Coordinates of C-alpha atoms in Angstrom, one line a residue:
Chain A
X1 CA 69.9 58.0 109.1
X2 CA 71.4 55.1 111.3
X3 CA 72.0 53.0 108.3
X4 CA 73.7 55.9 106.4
X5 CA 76.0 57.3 109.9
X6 CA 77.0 53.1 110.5
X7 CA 77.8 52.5 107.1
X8 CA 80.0 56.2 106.7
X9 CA 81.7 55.1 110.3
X10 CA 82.9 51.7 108.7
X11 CA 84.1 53.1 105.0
X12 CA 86.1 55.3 107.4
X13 CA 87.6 52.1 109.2
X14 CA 87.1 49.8 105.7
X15 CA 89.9 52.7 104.3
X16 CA 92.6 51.7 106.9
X17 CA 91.9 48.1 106.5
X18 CA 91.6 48.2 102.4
X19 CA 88.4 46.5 103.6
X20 CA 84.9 47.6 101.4
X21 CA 81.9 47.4 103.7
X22 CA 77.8 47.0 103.1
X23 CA 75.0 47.3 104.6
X24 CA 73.9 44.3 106.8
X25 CA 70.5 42.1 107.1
X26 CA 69.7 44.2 110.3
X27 CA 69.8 47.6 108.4
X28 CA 67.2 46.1 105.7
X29 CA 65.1 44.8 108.3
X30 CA 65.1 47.9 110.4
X31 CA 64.4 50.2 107.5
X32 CA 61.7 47.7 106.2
X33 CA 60.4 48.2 109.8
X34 CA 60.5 51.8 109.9
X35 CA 58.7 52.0 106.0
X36 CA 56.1 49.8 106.9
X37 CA 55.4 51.5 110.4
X38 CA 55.4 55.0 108.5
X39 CA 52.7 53.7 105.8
X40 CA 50.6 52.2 109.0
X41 CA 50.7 55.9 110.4
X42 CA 49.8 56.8 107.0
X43 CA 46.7 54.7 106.6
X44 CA 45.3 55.3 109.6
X45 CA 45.6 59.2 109.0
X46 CA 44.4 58.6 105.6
X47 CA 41.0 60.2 105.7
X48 CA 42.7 63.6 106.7
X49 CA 45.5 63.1 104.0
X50 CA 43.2 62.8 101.1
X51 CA 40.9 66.1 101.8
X52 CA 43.3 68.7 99.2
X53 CA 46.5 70.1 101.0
X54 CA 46.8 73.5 100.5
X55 CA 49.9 74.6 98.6
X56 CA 51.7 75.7 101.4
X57 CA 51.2 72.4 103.4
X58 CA 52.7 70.6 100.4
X59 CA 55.6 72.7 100.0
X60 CA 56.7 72.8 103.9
X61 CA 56.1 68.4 103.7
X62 CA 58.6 69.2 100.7
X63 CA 61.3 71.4 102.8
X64 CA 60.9 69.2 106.0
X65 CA 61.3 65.8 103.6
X66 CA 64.5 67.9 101.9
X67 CA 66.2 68.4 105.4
X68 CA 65.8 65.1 106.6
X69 CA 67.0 63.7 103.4
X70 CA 70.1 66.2 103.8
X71 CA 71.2 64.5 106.7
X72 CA 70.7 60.6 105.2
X73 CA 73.7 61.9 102.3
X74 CA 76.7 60.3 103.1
X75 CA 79.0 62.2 105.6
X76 CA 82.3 61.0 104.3
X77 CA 83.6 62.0 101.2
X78 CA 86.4 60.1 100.0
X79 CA 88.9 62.4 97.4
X80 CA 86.9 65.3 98.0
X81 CA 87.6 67.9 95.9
X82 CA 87.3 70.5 98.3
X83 CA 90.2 69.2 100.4
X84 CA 92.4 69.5 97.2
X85 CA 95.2 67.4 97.2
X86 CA 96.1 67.2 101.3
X87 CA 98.0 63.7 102.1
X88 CA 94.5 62.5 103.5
X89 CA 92.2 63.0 100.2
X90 CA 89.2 62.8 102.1
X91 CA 86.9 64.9 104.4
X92 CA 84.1 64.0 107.2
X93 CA 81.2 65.9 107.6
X94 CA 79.8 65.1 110.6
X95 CA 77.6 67.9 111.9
X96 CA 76.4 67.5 116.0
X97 CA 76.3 63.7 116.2
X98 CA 73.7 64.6 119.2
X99 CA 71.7 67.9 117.9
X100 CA 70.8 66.0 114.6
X101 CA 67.9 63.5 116.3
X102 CA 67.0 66.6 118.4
X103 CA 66.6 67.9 114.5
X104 CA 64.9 64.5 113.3
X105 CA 62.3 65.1 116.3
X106 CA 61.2 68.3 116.0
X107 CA 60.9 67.8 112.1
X108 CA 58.1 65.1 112.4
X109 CA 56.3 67.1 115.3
X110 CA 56.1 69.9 113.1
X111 CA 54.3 68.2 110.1
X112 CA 51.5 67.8 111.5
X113 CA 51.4 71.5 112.3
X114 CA 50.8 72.4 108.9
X115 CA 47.6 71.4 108.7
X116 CA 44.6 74.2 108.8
X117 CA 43.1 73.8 112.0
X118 CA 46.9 74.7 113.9
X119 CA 47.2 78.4 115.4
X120 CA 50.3 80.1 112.7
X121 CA 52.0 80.8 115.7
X122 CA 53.1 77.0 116.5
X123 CA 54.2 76.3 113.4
X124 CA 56.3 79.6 113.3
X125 CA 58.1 78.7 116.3
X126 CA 58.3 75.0 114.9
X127 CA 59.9 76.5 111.8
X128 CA 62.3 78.9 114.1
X129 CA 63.1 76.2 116.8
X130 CA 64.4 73.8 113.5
X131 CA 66.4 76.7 112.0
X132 CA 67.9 77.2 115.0
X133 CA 69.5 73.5 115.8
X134 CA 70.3 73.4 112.1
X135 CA 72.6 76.7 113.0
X136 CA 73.6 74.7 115.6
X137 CA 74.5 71.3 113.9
X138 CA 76.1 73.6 111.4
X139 CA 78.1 75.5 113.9
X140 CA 80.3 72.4 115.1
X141 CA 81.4 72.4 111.6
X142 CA 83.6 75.5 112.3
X143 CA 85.5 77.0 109.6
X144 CA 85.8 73.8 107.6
X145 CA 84.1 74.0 103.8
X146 CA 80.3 73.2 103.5
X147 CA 79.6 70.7 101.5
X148 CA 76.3 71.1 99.3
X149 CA 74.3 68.8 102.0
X150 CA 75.2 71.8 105.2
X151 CA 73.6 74.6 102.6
X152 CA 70.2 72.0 101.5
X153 CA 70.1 71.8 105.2
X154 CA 70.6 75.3 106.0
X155 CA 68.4 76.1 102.7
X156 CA 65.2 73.6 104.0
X157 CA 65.4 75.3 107.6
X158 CA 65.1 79.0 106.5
X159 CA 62.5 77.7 104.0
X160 CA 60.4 76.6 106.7
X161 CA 60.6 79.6 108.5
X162 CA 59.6 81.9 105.3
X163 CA 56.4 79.3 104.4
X164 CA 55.8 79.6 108.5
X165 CA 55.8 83.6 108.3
X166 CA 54.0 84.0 105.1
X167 CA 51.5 82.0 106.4
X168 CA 50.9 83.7 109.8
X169 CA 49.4 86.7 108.6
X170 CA 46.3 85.9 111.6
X171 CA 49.1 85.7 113.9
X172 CA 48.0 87.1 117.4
X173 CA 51.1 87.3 120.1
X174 CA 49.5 86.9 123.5
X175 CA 50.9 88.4 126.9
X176 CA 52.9 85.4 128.7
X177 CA 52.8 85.3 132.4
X178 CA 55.4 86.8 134.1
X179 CA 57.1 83.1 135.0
X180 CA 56.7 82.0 131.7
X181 CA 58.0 84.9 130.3
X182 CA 61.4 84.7 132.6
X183 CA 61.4 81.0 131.8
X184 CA 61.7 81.6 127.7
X185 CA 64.5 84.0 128.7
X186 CA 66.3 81.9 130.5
X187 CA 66.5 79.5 127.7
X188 CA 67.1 81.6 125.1
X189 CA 70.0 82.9 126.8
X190 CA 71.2 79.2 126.7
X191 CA 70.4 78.7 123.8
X192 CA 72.5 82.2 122.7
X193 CA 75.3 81.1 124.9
X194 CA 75.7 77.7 122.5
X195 CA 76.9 79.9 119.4
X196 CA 79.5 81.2 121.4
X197 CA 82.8 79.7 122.9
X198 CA 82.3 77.1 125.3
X199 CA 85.7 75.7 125.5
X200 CA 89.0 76.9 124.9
X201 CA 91.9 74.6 124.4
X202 CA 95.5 76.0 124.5
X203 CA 99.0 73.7 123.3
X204 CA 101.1 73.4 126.1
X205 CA 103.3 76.5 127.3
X206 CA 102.3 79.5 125.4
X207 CA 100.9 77.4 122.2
X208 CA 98.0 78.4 120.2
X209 CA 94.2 78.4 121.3
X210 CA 91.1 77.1 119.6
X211 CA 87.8 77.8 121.0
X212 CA 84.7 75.3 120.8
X213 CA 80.9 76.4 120.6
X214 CA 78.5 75.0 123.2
X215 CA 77.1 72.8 120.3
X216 CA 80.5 70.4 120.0
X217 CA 80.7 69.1 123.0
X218 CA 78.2 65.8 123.9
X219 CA 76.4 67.2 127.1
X220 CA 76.3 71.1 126.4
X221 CA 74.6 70.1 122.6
X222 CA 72.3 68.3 124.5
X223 CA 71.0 70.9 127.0
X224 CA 71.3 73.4 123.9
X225 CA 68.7 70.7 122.0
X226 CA 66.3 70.5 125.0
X227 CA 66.0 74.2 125.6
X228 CA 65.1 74.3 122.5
X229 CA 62.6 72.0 122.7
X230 CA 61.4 73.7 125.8
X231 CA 61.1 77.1 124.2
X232 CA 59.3 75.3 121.0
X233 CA 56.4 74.1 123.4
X234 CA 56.5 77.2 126.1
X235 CA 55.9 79.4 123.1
X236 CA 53.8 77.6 120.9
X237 CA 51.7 75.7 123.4
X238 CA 52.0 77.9 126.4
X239 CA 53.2 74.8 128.4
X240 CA 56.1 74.9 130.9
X241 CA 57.7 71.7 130.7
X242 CA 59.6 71.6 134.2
X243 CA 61.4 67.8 133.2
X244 CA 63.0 69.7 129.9
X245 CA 64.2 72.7 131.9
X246 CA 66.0 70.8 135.1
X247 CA 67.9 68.5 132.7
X248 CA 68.8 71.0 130.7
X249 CA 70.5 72.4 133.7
X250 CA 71.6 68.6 134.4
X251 CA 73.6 68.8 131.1
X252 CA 75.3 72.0 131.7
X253 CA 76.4 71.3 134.9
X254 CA 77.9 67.6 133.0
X255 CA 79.3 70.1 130.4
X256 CA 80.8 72.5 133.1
X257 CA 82.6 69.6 135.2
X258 CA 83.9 67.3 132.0
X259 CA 85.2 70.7 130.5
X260 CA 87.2 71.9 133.7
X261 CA 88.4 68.0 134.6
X262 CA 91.9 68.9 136.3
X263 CA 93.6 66.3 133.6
X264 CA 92.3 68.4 130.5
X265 CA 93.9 71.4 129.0
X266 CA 90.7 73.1 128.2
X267 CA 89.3 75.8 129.7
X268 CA 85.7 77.4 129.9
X269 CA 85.0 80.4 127.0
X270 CA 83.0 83.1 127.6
X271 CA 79.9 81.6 126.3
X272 CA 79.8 79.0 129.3
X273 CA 79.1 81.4 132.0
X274 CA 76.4 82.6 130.2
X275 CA 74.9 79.0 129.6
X276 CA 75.5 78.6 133.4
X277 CA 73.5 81.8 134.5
X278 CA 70.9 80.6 131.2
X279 CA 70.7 77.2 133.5
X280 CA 70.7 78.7 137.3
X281 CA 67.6 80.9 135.7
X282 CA 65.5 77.5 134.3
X283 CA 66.2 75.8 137.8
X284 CA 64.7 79.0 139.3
X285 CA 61.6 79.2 136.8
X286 CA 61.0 75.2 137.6
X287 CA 61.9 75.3 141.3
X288 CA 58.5 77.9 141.3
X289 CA 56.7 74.5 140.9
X290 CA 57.4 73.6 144.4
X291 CA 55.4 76.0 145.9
X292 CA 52.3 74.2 144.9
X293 CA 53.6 71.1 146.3
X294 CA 50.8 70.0 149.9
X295 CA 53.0 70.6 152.7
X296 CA 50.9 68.2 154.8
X297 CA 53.5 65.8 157.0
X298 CA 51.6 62.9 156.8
X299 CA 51.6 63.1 153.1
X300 CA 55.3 64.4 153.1
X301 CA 56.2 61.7 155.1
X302 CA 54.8 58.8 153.3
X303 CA 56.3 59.6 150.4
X304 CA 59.7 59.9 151.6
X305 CA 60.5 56.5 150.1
X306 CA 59.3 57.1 146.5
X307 CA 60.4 60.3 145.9
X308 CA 64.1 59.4 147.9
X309 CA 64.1 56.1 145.5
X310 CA 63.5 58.7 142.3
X311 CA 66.2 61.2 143.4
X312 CA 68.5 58.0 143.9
X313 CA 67.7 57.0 140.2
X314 CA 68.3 60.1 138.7
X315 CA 71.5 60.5 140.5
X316 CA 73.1 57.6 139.1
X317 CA 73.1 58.8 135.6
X318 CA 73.8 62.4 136.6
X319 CA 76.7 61.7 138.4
X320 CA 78.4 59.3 135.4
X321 CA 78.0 62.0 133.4
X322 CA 79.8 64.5 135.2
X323 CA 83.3 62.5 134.5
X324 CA 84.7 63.3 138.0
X325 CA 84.3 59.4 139.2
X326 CA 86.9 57.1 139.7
X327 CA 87.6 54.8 136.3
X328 CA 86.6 52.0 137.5
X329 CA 82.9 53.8 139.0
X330 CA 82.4 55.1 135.6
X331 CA 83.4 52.6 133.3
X332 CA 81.3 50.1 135.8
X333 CA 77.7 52.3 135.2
X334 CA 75.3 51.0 132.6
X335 CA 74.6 55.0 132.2
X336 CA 78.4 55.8 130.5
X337 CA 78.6 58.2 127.9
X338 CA 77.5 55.4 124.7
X339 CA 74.7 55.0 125.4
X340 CA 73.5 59.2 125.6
X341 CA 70.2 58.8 124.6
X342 CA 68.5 56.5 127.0
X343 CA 70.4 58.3 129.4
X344 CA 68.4 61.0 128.7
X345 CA 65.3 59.3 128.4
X346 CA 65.9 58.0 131.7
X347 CA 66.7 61.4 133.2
X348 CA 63.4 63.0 131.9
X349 CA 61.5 60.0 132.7
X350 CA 62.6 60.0 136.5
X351 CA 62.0 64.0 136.7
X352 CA 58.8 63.4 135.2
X353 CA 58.0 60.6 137.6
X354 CA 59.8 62.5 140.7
X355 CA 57.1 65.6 139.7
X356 CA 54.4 63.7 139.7
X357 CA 55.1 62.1 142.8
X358 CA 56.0 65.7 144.8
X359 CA 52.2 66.7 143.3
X360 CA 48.9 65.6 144.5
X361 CA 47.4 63.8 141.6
X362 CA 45.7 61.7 143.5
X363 CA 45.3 57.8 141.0
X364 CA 47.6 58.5 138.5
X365 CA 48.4 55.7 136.0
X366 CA 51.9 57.7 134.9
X367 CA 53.0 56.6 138.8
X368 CA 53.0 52.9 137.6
X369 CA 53.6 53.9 134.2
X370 CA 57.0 55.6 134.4
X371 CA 58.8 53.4 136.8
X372 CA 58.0 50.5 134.3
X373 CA 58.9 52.4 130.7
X374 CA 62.1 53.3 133.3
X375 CA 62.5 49.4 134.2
X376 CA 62.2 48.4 130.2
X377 CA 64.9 51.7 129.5
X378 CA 66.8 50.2 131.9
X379 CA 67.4 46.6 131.0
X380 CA 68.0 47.5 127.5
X381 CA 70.9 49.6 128.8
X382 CA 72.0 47.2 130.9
X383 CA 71.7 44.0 128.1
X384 CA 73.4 46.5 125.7
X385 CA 76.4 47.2 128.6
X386 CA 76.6 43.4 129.2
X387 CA 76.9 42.6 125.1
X388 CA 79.9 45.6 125.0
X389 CA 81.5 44.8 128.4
X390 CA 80.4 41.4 129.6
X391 CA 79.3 41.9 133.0
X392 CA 76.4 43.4 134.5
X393 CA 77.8 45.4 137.8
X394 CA 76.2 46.6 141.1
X395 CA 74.9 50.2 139.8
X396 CA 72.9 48.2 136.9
X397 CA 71.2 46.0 139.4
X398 CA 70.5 48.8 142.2
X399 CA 69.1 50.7 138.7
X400 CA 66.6 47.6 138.1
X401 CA 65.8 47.6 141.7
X402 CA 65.1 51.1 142.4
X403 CA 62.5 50.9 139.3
X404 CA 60.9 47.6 140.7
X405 CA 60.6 49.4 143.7
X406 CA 59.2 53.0 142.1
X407 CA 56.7 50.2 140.5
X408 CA 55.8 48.7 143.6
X409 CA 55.3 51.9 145.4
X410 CA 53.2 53.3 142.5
X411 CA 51.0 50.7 142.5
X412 CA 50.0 50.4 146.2
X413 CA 49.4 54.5 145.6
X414 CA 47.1 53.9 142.9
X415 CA 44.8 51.0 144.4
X416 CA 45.2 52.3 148.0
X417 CA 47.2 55.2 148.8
X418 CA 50.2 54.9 150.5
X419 CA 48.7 56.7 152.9
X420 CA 45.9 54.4 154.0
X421 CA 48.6 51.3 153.5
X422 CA 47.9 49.5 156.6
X423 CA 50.3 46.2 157.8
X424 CA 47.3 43.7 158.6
X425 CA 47.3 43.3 162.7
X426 CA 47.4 39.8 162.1
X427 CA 51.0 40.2 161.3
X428 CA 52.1 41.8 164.1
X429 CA 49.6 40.0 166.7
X430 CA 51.2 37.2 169.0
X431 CA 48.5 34.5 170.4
X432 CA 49.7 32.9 172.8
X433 CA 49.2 28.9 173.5
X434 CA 46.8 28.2 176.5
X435 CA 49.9 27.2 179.0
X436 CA 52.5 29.2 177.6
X437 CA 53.9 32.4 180.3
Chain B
X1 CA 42.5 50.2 107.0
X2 CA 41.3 49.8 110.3
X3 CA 41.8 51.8 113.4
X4 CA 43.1 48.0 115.3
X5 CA 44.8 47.0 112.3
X6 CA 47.0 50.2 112.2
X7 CA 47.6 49.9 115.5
X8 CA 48.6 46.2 115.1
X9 CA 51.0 47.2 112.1
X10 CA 52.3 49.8 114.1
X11 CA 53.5 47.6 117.6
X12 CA 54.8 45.0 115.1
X13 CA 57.1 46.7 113.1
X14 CA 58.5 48.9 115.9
X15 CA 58.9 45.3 118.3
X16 CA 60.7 44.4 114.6
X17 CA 62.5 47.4 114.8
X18 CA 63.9 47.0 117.9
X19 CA 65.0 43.3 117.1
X20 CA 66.9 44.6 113.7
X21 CA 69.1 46.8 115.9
X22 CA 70.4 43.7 117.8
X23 CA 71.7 42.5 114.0
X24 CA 74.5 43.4 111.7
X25 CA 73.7 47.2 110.1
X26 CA 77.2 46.7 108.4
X27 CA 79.2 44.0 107.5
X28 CA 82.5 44.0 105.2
X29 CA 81.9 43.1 101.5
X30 CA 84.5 40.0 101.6
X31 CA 84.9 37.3 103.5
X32 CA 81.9 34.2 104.0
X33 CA 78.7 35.3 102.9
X34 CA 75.4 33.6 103.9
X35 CA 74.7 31.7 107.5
X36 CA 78.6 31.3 107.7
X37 CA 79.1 35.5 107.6
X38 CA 77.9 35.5 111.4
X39 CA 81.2 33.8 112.3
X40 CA 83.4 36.8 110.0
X41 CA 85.8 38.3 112.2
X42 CA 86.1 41.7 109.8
X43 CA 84.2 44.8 110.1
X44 CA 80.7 44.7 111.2
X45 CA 78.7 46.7 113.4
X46 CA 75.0 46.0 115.4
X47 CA 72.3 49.0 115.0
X48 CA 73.1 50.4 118.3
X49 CA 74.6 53.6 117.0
X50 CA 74.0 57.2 118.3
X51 CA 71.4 57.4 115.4
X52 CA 70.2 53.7 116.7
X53 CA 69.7 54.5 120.0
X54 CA 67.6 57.8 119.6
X55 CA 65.3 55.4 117.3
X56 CA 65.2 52.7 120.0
X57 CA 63.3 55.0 122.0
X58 CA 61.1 56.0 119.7
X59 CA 60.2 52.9 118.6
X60 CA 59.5 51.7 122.9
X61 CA 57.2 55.3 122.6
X62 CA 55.9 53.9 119.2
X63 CA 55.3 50.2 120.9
X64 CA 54.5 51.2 124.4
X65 CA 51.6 53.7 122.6
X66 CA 50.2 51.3 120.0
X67 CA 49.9 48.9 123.0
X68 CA 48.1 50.7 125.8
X69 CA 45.7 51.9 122.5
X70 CA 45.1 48.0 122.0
X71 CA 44.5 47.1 125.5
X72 CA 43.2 50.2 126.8
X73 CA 41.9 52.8 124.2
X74 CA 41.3 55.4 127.1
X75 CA 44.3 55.3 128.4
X76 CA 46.6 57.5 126.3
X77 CA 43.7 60.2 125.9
X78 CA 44.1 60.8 129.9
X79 CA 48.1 60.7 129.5
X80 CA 47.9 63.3 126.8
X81 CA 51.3 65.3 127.4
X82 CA 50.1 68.7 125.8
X83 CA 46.9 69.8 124.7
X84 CA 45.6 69.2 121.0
X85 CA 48.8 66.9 121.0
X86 CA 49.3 67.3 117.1
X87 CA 50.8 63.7 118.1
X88 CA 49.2 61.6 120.1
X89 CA 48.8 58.1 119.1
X90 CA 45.0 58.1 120.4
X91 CA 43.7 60.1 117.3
X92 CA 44.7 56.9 114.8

């Protein structure tokens, strides 16, 4: 999918330049790599893959291996017959640059689903949650002509869903708890709200408007994906993932500021109030995790530092995003817009790491373990700004530091607890020489 | 093959992986081929693309699991994220 979106993004440029283009050593490698890693996956599963697949497991593998190929098909179509004869001869498909990996993702965790042990249920929502970001990838299109890829994709989603429903016929709905329950809504009200217009854009004076879904712009696709996401594993595993539903908020308060930026002549549609209330509700649903949080001031006290140095983390990201820093702020942070998706990572990562650190879970490896997958997310962000830019700058180093620091602090809570930490007396004791007043 | 072997295969190619994306992905069809092509000055772009970077982390998931399997096989069963994780890299 990277090799095909590159090598579509340079025939565009090579068509300017009168320049052809091909695929490089890296994109062999890298697709060698990826072959190789998916036949390691396969051979260690093997056992389970040779026992007979029922039909229906066959024919979903089928529709999920269709809609992934859909989206390796070149998106540019040079003379494109659609078009007709326009002075440009060519068209770009593109559908949601960001809601396709959301796509990719939830594709491969649903495969597994399909085997016979897995409640119908999951795989139903699975099915639904895919149909749903493929309306969505398909929405940003807008009233352009499909080409036959959009309808294979749209054709492989609602084939899913059909396989998923004619298999559920043991299908038991369960009653939710109440918080659960409000926490589903709130999603799929953001989820609704992406289908309908997010931004309006108006030519100066009194010139025409065109309206944007929630789905074309960067941040608002992205909190659109993860409620998704979050309403695929609230429904179909009964687990409320708290890190999903506070950075989807994260995203729509991004979308809300970059979209209203005083320089800009859009404007908010109607569909963005309802994403905003969608959001405010999520925050509400996760904020009900703080009431199991030990109120004991000792413990509050002590960690102070940690969960100070995780909120300091996550704002530096949160902030870039919003687009209301000076140039020179934002174009200095290693978290700018290029690089999206370990600015996510790193998001859910330090709300996942913040979580556990407000919790009592007493030795937890994930309190050594995130700060450092955050320390290895970080310098590749920071290597990759430094190849594009050529300077590392103050808000990449305090990044590295805060996670050495999260690391640090992790650590001493595993082996010790922070809050038996102890400066030896030796330290702080002063002999005195025989002699000395 | 082999639970240890997988798991090998599996933290090489996605180190490899992550090594590829530092290289060209696309290059323009004239110019110097060869060694000398690392000094073209036409179209050419590394593997850190939108699509890129969304496989970058899945390939540091892919890595970082295969790894703590390999050193320590208990360790991702008590980081299991949901329950009956359809994947989680401790069932290979």
């Amino acid at each position: 999918m990277n090799a095909a979106h590159l090598h579509g993004f340079a025939v565009f440029g090579g068509a300017y330049e009168h320049v052809p283009v091909r695929l490089g050593p890296g994109a062999y490698l890298g697709m060698a790599c990826a072959a190789v890693a998916f036949l390691a996956a396969l051979g260690a599963r093997w056992d389970e893959l040779v026992r007979r697949p029922s039909v229906t497991a066959i024919l979903a593998f089928g529709l999920t291996g269709g809609l992934l190929a859909a989206y390796i098909l070149p998106w540019l179509t040079v003379h494109a017959p659609r078009v007709g004869r326009g002075p440009t001869g060519y068209q770009i498909v593109e559908v949601g640059n960001v809601v396709v990996p959301f796509i990719a993702l939830l594709a491969c965790f649903g495969l597994p689903l399909w085997g016979p042990r897995t409640p119908p249920g999951r795989r139903l929502v699975a099915a639904v949650g895919l149909a749903v970001l493929v309306g969505g990838a398909l929405n940003s299109l807008g009233g352009a002509p499909w080409p036959y890829e959009a309808w294979l994709q749209l054709g492989c989603s609602l084939g899913l869903v059909s396989v998923a429903l004619a298999t559920s016929r043991g299908l038991r709905i369960s009653r939710m708890p109440v918080a659960d329950l409000a926490a589903a809504a709130a999603a799929a009200l953001l989820v609704i709200s992406m289908f309908l217009p997010w931004e309006k854009v108006c030519g100066p004076g009194h010139g025409a408007c065109a309206t944007h879904s929630g789905w074309t712009e960067t941040n608002s696709a992205a909190a659109g994906g993860l409620a998704v996401i979050l309403l695929v594993l609230l429904l179909g595993f009964r687990h409320l993932f708290v890190e999903l539903a506070v950075a989807a908020a994260i995203y729509v308060m991004a979308a809300g500021f970059v979209t209203t930026q005083p320089h800009e002549q859009g404007h908010l549609g109607y569909g963005a109030p309802l994403g905003f209330a969608g959001a405010a509700l999520l925050l509400v649903a996760a904020a009900r995790r703080l009431a199991s949080v030990p109120t004991d001031r000792t413990r509050l006290l002590v960690r102070f530092a940690p969960t100070t140095a995780c909120l300091c983390f996550l704002a530096l990201p949160t902030v870039t995003m919003t687009g209301r820093l000076s140039f020179s702020l934002e174009f200095d942070s290693p978290w700018r817009v290029y690089w999206l998706w370990f600015e996510l990572a790193a998001i859910l990562l330090a709300l996942r790491l913040l979580g556990r650190w407000l919790a009592d879970p007493g030795a937890d490896d994930e309190l050594v373990l995130l700060p450092l997958a955050l320390l290895v997310l970080t310098v590749l962000d920071v290597i990759l700004a430094r190849r594009a830019f050529g300077s590392i700058t103050w808000e990449g180093w305090l990044s590295i530091g805060l996670c050495m620091l999260l690391a640090v602090l992790g650590w001493l809570e595993r082996t010790s607890g922070l809050e038996r930490l102890r400066i030896p007396e030796e330290i702080w004791r002063i002999d005195r020489l025989p002699g000395e007043s | 093959m082999s639970r240890r072997l997988s798991l090998f295969v599996l933290l090489a190619s996605a180190l490899t992986f992550l090594a590829s994306l530092f290289l060209r992905w696309v290059q323009s069809g004239i110019g110097t081929t060869g060694v000398l092509s690392i000094l073209d000055e036409s179209i050419s772009y590394d593997g850190w693309g939108p699509y890129g970077q969304a496989a970058a982390l899945v390939a540091l998931a892919l890595a970082a699991g295969a790894g703590a399997s390999l050193m320590r096989p208990q360790l991702p069963r008590r980081l299991s994220l949901l329950p009956e994780s359809p994947c989680s890299i401790s069932r290979f």
